[in-house]
PDB file of C-alpha atoms in Angstrom:
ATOM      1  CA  UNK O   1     162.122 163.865 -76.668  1.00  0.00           C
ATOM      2  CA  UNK O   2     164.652 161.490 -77.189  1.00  0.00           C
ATOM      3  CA  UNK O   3     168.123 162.252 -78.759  1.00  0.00           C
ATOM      4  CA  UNK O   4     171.551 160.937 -79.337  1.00  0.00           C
ATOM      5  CA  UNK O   5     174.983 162.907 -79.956  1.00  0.00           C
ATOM      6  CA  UNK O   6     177.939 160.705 -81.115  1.00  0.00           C
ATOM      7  CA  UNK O   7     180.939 162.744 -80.036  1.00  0.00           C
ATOM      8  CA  UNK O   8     183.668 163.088 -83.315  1.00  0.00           C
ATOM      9  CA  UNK O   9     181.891 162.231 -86.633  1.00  0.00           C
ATOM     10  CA  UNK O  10     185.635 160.913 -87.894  1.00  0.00           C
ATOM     11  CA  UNK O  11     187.875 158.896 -85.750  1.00  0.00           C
ATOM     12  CA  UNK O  12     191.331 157.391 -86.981  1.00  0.00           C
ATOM     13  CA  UNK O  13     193.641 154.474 -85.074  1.00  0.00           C
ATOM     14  CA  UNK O  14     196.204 152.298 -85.606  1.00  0.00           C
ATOM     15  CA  UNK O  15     195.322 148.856 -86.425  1.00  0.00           C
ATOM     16  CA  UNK O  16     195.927 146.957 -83.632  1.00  0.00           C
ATOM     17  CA  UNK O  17     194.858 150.273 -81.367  1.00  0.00           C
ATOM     18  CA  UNK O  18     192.078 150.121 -78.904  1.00  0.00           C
ATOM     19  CA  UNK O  19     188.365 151.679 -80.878  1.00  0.00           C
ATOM     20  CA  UNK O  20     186.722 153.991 -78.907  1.00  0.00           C
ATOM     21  CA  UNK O  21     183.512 155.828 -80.125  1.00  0.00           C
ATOM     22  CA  UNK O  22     181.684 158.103 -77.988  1.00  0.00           C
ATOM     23  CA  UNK O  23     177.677 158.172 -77.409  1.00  0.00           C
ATOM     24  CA  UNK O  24     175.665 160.002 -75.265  1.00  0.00           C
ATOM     25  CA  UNK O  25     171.671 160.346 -75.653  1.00  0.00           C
ATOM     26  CA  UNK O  26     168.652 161.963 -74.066  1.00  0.00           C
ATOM     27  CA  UNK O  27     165.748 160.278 -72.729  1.00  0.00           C
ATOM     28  CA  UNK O  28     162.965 160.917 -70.359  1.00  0.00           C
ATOM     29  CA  UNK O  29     162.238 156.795 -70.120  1.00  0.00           C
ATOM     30  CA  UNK O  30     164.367 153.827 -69.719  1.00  0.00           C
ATOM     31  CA  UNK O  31     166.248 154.082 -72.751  1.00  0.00           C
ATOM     32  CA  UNK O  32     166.911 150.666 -75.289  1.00  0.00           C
ATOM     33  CA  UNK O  33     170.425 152.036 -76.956  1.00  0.00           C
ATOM     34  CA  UNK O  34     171.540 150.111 -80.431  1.00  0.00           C
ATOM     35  CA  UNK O  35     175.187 150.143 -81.906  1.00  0.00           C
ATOM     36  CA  UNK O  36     174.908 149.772 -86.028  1.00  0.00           C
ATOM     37  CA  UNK O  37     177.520 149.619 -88.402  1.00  0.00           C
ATOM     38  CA  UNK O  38     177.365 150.803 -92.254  1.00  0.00           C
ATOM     39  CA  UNK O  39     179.776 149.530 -95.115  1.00  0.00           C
ATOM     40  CA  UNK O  40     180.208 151.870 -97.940  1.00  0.00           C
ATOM     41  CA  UNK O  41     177.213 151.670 -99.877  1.00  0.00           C
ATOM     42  CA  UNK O  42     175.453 149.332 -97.886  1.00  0.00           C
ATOM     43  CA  UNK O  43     172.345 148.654 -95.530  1.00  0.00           C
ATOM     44  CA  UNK O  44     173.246 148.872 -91.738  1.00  0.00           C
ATOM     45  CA  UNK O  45     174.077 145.915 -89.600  1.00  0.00           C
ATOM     46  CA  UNK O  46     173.155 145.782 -86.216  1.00  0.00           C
ATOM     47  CA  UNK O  47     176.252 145.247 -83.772  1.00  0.00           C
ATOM     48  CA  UNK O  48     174.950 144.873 -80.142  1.00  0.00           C
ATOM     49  CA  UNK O  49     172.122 146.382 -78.160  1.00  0.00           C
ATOM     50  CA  UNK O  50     171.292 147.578 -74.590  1.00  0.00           C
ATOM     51  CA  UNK O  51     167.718 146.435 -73.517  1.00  0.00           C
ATOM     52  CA  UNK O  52     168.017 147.288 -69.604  1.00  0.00           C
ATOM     53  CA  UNK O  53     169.790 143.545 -68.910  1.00  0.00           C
ATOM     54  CA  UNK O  54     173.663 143.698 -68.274  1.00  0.00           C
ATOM     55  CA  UNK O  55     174.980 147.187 -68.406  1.00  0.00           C
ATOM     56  CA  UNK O  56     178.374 145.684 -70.408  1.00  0.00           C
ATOM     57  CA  UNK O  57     176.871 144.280 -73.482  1.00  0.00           C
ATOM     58  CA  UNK O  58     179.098 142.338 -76.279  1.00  0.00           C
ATOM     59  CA  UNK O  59     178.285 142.206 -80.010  1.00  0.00           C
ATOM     60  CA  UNK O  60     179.486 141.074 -82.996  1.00  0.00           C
ATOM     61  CA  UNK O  61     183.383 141.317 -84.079  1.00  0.00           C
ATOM     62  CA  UNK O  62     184.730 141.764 -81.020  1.00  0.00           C
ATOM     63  CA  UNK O  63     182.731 144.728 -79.927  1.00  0.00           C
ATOM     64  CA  UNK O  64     181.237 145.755 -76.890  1.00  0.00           C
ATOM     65  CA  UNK O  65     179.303 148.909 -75.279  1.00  0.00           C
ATOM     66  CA  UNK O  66     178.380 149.840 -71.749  1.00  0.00           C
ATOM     67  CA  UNK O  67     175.956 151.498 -70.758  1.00  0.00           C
ATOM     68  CA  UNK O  68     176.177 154.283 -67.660  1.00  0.00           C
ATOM     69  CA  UNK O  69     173.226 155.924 -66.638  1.00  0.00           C
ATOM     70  CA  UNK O  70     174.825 158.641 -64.832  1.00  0.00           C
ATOM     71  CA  UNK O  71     176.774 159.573 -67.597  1.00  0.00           C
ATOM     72  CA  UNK O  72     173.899 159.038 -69.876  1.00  0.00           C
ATOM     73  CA  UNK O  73     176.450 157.272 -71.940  1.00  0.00           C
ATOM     74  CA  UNK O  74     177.021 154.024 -74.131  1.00  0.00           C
ATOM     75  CA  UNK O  75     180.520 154.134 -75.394  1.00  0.00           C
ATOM     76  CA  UNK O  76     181.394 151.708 -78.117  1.00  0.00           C
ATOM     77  CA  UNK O  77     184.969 149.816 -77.556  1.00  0.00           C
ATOM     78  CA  UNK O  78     187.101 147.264 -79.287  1.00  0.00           C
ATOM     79  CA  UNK O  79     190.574 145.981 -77.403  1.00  0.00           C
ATOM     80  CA  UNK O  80     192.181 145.923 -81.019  1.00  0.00           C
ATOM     81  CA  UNK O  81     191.664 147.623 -84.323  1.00  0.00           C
ATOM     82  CA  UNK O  82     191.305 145.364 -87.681  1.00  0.00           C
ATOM     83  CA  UNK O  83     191.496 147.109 -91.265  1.00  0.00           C
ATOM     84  CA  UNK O  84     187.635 145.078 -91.810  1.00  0.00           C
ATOM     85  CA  UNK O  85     186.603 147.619 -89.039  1.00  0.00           C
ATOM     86  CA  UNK O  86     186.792 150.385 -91.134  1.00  0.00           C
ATOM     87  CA  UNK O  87     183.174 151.928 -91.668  1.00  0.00           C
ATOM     88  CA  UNK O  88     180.470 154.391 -90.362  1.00  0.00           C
ATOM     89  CA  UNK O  89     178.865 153.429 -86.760  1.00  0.00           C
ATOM     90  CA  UNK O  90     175.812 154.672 -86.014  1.00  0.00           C
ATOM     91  CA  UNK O  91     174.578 155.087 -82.628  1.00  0.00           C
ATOM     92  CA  UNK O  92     170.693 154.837 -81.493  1.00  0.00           C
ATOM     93  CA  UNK O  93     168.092 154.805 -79.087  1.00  0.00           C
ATOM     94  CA  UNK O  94     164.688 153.541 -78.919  1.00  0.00           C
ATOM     95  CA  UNK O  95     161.131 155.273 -78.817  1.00  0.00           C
ATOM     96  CA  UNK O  96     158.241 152.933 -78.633  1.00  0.00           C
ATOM     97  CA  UNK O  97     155.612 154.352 -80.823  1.00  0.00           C
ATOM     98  CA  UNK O  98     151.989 152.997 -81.119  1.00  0.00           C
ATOM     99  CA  UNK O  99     153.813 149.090 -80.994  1.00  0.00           C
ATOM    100  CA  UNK O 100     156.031 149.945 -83.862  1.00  0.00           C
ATOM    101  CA  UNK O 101     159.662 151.440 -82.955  1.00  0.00           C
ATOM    102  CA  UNK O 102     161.318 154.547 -83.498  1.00  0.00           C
ATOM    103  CA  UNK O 103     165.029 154.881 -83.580  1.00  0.00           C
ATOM    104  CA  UNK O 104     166.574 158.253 -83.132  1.00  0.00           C
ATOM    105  CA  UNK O 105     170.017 158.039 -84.575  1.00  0.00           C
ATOM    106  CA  UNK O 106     172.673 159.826 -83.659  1.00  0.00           C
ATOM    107  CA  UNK O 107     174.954 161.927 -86.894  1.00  0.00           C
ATOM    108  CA  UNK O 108     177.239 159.007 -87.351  1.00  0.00           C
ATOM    109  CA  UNK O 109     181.281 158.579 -86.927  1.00  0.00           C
ATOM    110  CA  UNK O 110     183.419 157.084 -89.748  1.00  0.00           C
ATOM    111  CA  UNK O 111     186.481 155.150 -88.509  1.00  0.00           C
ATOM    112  CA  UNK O 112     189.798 154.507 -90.037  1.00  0.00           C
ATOM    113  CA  UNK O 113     191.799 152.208 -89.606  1.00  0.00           C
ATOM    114  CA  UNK O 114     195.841 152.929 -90.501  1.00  0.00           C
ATOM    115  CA  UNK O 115     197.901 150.144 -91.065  1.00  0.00           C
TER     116      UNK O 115
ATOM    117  CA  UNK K   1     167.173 133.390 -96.280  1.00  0.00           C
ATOM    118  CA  UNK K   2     165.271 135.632 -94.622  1.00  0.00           C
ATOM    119  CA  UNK K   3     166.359 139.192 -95.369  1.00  0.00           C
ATOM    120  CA  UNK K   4     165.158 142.573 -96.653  1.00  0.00           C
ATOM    121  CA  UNK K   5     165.121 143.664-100.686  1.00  0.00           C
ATOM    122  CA  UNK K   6     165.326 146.653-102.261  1.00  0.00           C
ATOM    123  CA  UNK K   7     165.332 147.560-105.501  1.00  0.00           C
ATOM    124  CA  UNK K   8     167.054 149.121-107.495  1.00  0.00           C
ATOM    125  CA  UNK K   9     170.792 149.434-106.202  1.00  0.00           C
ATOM    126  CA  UNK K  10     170.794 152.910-107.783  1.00  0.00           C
ATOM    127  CA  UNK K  11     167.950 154.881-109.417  1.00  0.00           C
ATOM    128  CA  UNK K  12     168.224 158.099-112.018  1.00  0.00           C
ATOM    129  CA  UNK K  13     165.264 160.521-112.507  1.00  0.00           C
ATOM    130  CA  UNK K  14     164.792 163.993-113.947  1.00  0.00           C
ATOM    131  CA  UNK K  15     163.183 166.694-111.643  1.00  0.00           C
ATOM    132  CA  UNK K  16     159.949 167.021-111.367  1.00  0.00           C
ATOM    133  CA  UNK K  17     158.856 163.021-111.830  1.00  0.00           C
ATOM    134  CA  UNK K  18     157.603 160.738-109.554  1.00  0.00           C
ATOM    135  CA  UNK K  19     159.410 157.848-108.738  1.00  0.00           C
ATOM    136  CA  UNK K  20     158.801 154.528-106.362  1.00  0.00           C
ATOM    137  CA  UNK K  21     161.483 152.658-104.701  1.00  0.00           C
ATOM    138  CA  UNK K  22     160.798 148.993-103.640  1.00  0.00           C
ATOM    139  CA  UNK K  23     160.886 147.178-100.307  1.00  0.00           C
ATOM    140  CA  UNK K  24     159.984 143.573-100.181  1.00  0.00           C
ATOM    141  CA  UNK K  25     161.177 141.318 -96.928  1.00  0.00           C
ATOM    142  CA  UNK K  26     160.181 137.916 -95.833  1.00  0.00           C
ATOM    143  CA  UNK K  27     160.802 137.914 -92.194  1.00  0.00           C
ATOM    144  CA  UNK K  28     157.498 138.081 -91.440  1.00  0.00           C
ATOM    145  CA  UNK K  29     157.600 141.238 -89.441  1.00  0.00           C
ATOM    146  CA  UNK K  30     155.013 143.020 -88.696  1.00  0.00           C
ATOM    147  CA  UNK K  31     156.561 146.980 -88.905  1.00  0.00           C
ATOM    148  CA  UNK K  32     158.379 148.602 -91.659  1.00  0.00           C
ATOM    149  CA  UNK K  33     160.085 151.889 -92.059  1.00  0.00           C
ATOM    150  CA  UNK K  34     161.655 154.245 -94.426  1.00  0.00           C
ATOM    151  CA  UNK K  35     164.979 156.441 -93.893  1.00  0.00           C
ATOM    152  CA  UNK K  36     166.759 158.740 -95.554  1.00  0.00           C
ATOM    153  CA  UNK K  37     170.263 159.112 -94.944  1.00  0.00           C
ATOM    154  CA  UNK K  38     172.467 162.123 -96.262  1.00  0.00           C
ATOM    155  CA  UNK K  39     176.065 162.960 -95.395  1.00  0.00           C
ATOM    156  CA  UNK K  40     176.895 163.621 -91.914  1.00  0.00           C
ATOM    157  CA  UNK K  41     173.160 163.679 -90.751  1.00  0.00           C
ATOM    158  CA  UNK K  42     172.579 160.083 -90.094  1.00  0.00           C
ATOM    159  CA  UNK K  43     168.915 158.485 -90.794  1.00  0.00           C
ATOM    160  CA  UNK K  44     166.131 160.518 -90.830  1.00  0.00           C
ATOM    161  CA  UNK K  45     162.964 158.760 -90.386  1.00  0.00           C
ATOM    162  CA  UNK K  46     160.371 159.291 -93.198  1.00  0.00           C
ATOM    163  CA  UNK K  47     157.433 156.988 -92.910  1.00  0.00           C
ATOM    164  CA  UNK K  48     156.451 153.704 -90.918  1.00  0.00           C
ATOM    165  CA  UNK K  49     153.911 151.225 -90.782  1.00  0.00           C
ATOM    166  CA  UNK K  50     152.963 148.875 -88.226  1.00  0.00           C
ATOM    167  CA  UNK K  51     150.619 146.653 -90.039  1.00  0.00           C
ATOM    168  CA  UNK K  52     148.791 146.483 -93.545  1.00  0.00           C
ATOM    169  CA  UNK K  53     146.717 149.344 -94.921  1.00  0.00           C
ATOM    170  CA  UNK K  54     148.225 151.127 -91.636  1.00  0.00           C
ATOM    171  CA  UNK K  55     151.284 153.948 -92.030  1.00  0.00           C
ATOM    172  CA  UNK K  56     152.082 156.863 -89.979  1.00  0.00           C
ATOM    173  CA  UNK K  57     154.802 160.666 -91.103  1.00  0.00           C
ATOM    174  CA  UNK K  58     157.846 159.971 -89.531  1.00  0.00           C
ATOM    175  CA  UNK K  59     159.837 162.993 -89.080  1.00  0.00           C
ATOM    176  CA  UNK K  60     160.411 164.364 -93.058  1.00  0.00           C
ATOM    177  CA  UNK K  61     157.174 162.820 -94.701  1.00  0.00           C
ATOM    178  CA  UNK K  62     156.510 165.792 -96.619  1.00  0.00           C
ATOM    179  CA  UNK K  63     157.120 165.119-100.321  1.00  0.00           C
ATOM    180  CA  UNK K  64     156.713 161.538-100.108  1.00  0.00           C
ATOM    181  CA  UNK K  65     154.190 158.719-100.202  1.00  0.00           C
ATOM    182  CA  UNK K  66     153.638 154.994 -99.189  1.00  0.00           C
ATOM    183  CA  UNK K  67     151.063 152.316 -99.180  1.00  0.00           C
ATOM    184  CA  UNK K  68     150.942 149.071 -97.186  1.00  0.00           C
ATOM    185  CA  UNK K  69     148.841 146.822 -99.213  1.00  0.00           C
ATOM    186  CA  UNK K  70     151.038 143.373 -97.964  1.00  0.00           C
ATOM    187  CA  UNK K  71     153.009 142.243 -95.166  1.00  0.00           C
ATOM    188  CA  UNK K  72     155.741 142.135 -96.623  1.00  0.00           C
ATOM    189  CA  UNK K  73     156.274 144.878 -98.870  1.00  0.00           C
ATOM    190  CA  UNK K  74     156.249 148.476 -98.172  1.00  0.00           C
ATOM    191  CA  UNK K  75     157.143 150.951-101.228  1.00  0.00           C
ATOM    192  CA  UNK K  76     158.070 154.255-101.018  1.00  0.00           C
ATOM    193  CA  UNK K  77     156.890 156.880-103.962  1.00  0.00           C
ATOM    194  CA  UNK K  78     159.144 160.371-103.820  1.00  0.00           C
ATOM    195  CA  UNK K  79     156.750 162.643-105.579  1.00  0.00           C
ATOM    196  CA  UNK K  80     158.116 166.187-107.582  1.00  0.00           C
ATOM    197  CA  UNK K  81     156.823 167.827-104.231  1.00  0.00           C
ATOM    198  CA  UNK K  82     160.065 166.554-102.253  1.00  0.00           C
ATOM    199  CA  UNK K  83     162.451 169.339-102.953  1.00  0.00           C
ATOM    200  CA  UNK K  84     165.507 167.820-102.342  1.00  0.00           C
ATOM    201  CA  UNK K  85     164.993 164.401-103.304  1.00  0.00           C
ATOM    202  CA  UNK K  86     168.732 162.965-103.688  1.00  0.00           C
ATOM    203  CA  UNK K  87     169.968 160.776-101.071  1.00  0.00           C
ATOM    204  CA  UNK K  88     170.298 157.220 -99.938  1.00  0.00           C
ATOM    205  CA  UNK K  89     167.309 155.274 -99.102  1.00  0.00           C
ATOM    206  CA  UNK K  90     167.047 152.601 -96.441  1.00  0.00           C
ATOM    207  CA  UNK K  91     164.045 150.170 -95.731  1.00  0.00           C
ATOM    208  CA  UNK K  92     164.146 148.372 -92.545  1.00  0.00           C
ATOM    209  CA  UNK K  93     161.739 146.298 -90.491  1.00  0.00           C
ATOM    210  CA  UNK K  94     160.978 144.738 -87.071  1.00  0.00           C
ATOM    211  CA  UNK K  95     159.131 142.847 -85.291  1.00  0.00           C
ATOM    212  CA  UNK K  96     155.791 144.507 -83.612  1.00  0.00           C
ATOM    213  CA  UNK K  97     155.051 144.230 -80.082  1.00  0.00           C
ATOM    214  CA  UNK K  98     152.667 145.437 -77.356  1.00  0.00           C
ATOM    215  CA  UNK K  99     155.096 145.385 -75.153  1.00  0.00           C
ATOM    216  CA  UNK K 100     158.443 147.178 -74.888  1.00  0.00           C
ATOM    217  CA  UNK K 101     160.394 147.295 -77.967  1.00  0.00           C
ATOM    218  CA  UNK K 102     163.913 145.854 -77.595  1.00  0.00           C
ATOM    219  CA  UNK K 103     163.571 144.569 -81.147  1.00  0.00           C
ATOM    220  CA  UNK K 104     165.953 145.578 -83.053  1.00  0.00           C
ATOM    221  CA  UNK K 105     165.492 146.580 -86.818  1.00  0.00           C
ATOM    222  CA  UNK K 106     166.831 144.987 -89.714  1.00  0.00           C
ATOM    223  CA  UNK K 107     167.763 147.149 -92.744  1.00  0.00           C
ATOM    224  CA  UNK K 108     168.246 146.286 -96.474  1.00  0.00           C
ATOM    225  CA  UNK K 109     170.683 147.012 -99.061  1.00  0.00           C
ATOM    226  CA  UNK K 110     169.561 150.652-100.127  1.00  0.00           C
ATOM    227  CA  UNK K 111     168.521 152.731-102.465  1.00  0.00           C
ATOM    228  CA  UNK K 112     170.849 155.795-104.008  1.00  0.00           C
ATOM    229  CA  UNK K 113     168.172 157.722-105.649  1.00  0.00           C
ATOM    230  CA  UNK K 114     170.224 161.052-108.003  1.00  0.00           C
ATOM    231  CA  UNK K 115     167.567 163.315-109.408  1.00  0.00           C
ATOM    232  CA  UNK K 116     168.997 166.396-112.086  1.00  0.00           C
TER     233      UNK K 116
END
C-alpha cells in the first residue's frame, strides 16, 4: 500500500526565508509524487509533479521538489518566502487503479509566512 | 475556460436528509473523483469513476452515493446513513489512460457541506 507522511502539519518563516516542507511516502512501485497547494476555502492547485523524468523538478511560483529514492523523500523548497505563499500544501503520490488514478495524500502542512 | 464547477459554495441541511452536491467540468476528462477533506486529515477519497455509468468506493464510500450518467458531470448524494456528514467537499478530475498515470488531477472550488 501506498502512503505519504508530511513531516510538521504547521510550519512558520520569515518572509524572505528559505520554505522547506518535508515529504516522505511508501510505495512498493515506481512512485509518481504531486506537490498541491490549498487557499483558504478553496479547491487545490497543483504545483509541480515527479513522473520518474528529472529527479529536481520546478513548479509554479518559484517552487521546486526533488525527489530521492533512498530517502524515499520529495522535499518541497522555495529560495525565498512571499506573504502570497501562505497556505496548506498537500503532498501526494500516485496509485494507478483500473486506468483511473488514485492519490494518497499525505495530512497536510499550513505555512506562515511572518513579515 | 476549461475548469471544474461545483455547486453550491456552501450548503446547510438538517440531520437525517439527503442531500446532492454538484460537479460539472468541461475538460473533457474521462475520470472523476470525490474527496472529503476535514481538519488535519487531508483528502480522503470517497468515490471515483472512470467513465459513464461506471463508479467504484474509494476509501469512505459508506454513507454516500453517486451516478455517472454524463461525461462531464459526476454528483455526489450524502444520504442520512453518513454519520458524520460535515466537511469540505472536493470534485476533481483527470485524464484516463491505459498506461501509467502521471496525469495529474484538477480540483474545483468545493463544497462546505454543515449538517445540525
Amino acid at each position: 500500500a501506498q502512503s505519504v507522511t508530511q513531516l510538521g502539519s504547521h510550519v512558520s518563516v520569515s518572509e524572505g526565508a528559505l520554505v522547506l516542507l518535508r515529504c516522505n511516502y511508501s510505495s512498493s512501485v515506481p512512485p509518481y509524487l504531486f506537490w498541491y497547494v490549498q487557499y483558504p476555502n478553496q479547491g487545490l492547485q497543483l504545483l509541480l509533479k515527479y513522473t520518474s523524468a528529472a529527479t529536481l523538478v520546478k513548479g509554479i511560483n518559484g517552487f521546486e521538489a526533488e525527489f530521492k529514492k533512498s530517502e524515499t523523500s520529495f522535499h518541497l523548497t522555495k529560495p525565498s518566502a512571499h506573504m502570497s505563499d501562505a497556505a496548506e500544501y498537500f503532498c501526494a503520490v500516485s496509485h494507478r487503479l483500473y486506468g483511473a488514478q488514485k492519490l494518497v495524500f499525505g495530512q497536510g502542512t499550513r505555512l506562515t509566512i511572518n513579515p | 475556460d476549461g475548469g471544474i464547477t461545483q455547486s453550491p459554495k456552501y450548503l446547510f441541511r438538517k440531520e437525517g436528509q439527503n442531500v446532492t452536491l454538484s460537479c460539472e467540468q468541461n475538460l473533457n476528462h474521462d475520470a472523476m473523483y470525490w474527496y472529503r477533506q476535514d481538519p488535519g486529515q487531508g483528502l480522503r477519497l470517497i468515490y471515483y469513476s472512470q467513465i459513464v455509468n461506471d463508479f467504484q468506493k474509494g476509501d469512505i464510500a459508506e454513507g454516500y452515493s453517486v451516478s455517472r450518467e454524463k461525461k462531464e458531470s459526476f454528483p455526489l448524494t450524502v444520504t442520512s446513513a453518513q454519520k458524520n456528514p460535515t466537511a469540505f467537499y472536493l470534485c476533481a478530475s483527470s485524464i484516463s489512460s491505459g498506461s501509467a498515470s502521471s496525469y495529474e488531477q484538477y480540483f474545483g472550488p468545493g463544497t462546505r457541506l454543515t449538517v445540525t
